[in-house]
CSV table of C-alpha atoms in Angstrom, one decimal:
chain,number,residue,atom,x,y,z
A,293,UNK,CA,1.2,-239.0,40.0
A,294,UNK,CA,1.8,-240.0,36.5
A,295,UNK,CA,5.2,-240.3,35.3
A,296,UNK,CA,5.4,-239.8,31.4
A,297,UNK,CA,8.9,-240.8,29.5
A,298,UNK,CA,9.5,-239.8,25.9
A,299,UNK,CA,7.5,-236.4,27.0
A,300,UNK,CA,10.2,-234.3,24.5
A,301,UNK,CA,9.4,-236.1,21.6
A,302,UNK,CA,6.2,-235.5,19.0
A,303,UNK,CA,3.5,-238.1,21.0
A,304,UNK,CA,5.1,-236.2,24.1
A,305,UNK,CA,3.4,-233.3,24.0
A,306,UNK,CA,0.0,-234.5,23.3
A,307,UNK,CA,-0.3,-236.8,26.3
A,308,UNK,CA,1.0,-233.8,28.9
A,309,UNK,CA,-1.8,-231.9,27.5
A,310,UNK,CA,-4.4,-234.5,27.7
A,311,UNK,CA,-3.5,-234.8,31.2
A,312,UNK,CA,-3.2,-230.6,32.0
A,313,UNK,CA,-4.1,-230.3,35.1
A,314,UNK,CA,-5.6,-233.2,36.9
A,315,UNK,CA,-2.9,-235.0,37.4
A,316,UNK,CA,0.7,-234.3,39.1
A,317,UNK,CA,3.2,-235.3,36.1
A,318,UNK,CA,6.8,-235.9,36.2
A,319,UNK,CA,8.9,-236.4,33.4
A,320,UNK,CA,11.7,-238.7,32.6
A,321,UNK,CA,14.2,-237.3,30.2
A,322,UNK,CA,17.6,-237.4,29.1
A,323,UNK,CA,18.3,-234.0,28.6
A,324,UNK,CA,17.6,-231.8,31.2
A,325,UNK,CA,18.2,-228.5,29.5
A,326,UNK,CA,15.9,-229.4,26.4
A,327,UNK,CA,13.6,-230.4,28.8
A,328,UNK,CA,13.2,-227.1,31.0
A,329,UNK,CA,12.9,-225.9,27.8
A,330,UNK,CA,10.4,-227.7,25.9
A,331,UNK,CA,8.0,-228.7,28.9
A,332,UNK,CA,5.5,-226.9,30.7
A,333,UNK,CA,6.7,-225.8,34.3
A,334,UNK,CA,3.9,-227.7,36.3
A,335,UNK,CA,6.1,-230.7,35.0
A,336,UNK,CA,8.4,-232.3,37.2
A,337,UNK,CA,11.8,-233.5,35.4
A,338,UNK,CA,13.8,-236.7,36.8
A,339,UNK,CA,17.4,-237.5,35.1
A,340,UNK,CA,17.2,-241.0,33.5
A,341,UNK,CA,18.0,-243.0,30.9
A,342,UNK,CA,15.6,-245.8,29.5
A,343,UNK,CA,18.6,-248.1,28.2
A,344,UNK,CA,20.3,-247.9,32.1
A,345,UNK,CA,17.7,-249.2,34.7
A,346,UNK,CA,19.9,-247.9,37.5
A,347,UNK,CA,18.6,-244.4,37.1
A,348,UNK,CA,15.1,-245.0,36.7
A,349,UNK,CA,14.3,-245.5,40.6
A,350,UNK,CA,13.2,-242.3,41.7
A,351,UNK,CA,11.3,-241.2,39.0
A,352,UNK,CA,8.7,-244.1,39.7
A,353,UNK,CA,9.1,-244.0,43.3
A,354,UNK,CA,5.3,-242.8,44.0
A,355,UNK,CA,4.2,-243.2,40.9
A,356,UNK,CA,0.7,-244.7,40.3
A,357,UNK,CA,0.5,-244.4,36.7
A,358,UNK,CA,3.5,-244.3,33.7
A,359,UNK,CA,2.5,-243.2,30.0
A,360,UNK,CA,5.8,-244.5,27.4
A,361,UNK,CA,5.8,-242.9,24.1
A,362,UNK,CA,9.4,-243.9,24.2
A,363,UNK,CA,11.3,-244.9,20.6
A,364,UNK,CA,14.3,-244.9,19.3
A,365,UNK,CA,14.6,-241.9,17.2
A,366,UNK,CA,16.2,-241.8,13.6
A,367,UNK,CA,18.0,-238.2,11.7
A,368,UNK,CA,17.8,-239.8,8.6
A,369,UNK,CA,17.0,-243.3,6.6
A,370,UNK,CA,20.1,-245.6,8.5
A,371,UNK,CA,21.6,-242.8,10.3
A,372,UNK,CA,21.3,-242.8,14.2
A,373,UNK,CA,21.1,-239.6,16.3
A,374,UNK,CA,23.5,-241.9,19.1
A,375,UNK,CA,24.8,-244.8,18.1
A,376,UNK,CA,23.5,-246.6,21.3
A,377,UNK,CA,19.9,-245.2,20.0
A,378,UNK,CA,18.7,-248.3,19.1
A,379,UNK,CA,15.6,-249.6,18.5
A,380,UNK,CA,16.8,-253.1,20.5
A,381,UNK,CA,18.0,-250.9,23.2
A,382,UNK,CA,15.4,-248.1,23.4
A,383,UNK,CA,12.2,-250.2,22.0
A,384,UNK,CA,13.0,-253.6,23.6
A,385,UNK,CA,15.6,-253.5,26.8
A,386,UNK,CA,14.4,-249.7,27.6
A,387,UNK,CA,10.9,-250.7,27.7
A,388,UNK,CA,11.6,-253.6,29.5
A,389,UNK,CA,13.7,-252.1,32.1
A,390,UNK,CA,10.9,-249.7,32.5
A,391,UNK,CA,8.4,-252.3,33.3
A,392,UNK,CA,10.8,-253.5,35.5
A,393,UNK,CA,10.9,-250.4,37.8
A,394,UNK,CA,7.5,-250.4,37.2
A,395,UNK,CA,6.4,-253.5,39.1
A,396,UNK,CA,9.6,-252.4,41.8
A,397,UNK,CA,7.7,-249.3,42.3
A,398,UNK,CA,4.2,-250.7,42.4
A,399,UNK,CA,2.9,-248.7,39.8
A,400,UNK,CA,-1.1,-249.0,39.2
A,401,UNK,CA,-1.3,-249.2,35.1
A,402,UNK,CA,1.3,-248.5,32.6
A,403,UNK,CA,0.4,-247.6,29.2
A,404,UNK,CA,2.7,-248.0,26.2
A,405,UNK,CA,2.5,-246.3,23.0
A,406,UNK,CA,4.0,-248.8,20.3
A,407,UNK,CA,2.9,-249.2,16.6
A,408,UNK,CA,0.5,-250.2,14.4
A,409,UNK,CA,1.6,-253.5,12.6
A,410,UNK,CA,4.0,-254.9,14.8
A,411,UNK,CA,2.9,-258.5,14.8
A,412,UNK,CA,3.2,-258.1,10.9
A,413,UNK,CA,7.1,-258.3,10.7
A,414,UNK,CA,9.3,-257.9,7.5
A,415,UNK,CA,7.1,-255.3,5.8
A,416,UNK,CA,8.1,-251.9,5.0
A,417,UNK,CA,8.4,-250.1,8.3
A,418,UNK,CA,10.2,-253.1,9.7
A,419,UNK,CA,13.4,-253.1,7.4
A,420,UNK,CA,15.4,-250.1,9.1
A,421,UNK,CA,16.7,-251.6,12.2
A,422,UNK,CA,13.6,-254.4,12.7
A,423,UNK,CA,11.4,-251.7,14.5
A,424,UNK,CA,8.7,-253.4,14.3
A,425,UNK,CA,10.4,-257.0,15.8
A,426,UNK,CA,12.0,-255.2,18.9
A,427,UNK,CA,8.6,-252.8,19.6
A,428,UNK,CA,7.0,-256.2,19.6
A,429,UNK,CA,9.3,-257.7,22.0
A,430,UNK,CA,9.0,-254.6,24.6
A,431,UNK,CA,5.3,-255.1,24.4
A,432,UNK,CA,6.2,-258.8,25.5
A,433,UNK,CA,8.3,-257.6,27.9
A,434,UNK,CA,5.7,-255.4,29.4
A,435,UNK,CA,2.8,-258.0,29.2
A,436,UNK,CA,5.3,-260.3,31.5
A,437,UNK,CA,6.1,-257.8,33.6
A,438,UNK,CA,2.9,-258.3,35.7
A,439,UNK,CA,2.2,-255.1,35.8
A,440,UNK,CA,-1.0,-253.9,34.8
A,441,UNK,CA,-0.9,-252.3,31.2
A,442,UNK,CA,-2.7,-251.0,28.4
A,443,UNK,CA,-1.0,-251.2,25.1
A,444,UNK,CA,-2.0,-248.3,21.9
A,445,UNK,CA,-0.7,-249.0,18.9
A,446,UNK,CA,-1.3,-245.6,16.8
A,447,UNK,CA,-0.6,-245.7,12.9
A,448,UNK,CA,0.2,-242.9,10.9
A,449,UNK,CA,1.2,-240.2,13.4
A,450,UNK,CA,0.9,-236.5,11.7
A,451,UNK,CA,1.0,-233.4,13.2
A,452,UNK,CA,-2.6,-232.7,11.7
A,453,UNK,CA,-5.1,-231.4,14.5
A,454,UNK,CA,-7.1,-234.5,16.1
A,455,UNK,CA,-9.8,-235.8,14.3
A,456,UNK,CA,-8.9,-234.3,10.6
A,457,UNK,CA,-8.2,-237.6,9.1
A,458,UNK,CA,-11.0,-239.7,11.7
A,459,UNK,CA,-10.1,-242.0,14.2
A,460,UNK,CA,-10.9,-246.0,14.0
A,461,UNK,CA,-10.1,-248.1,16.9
A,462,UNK,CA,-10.1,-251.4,17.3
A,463,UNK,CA,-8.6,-254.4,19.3
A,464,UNK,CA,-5.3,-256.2,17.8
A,465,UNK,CA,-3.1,-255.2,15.2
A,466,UNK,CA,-5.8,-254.4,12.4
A,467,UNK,CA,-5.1,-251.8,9.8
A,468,UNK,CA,-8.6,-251.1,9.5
A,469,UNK,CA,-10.6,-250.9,5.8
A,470,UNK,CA,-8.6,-248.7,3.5
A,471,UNK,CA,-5.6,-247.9,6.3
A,472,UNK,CA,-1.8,-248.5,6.1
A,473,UNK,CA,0.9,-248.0,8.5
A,474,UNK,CA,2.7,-245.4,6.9
């Protein structure tokens, strides 16, 4: 069983499809409705809420793997979708309530999605909200956790089919020769 959360979102729908078939997935979303609509039906969907830990417990009941692509998500430059949509409350406490049910539940591996240039705060895609300061304190969070994790830190995300722009991988924060974190 692998329990994915931010599944709704644009990293979302990627990962359920990477996993297609071999896997049982469950989902943990806010929105139920959007869900059923958006997500294939071999998904199962829990109620939950990332920033309130209490309803997190029976989606990871069972669990032996969670994928997060959970983030706080923005309408426009300043403006939040919810005012409790925080990057603090979604990036930092949401993740780290998550890797608390995580351990609770005994789940094998978490992996977290966060972003490319986190450990080089202040620069450009740090000055809305600190993104990049509380996405690096949920990775800390997660790391003391004791829960077993891997951590990808994607740059760039596009919508652009895989492999169109290449792919460089590498351990760290590193932008890479001729990269940026836009």
């Amino acid at each position: 069983v692998v329990l994915v959360i931010g599944a709704t979102g644009r990293t979302g729908g990627p990962i359920l499809a990477a996993l297609g078939d071999d896997y049982r997935i469950r989902a943990l979303v806010r929105d139920l409705d959007r869900a059923r609509a958006k997500l294939p039906a071999n998904v199962t969907l829990f109620p939950g809420d990332v920033r309130q830990p209490e309803t997190l417990t029976s989606a990871f009941e069972g669990a032996r793997f969670v994928v997060s692509a959970v983030g706080a998500r923005f309408v426009g430059k300043g403006d939040l979708a919810d005012p409790m949509n925080t990057t603090e409350l979604v990036d930092y406490e949401g993740v780290k309530h998550l890797a608390g049910a995580a351990r609770s539940a005994g789940v094998e591996h978490f992996v977290l999605v966060s972003a490319m240039g986190v450990t080089r705060l202040g620069g450009a895609h740090d000055r809305m909200d600190n993104i990049m300061h509380w996405k690096l304190k949920g990775e800390n969070a997660l790391r003391a956790s004791g829960v077993p994790y891997t951590i990808v830190r994607p740059g760039g995300l596009t919508d652009e089919a895989g492999g169109t722009l290449g792919t460089l991988v590498t351990q760290g924060d590193n932008h890479g020769p001729g990269l940026t974190n836009r």
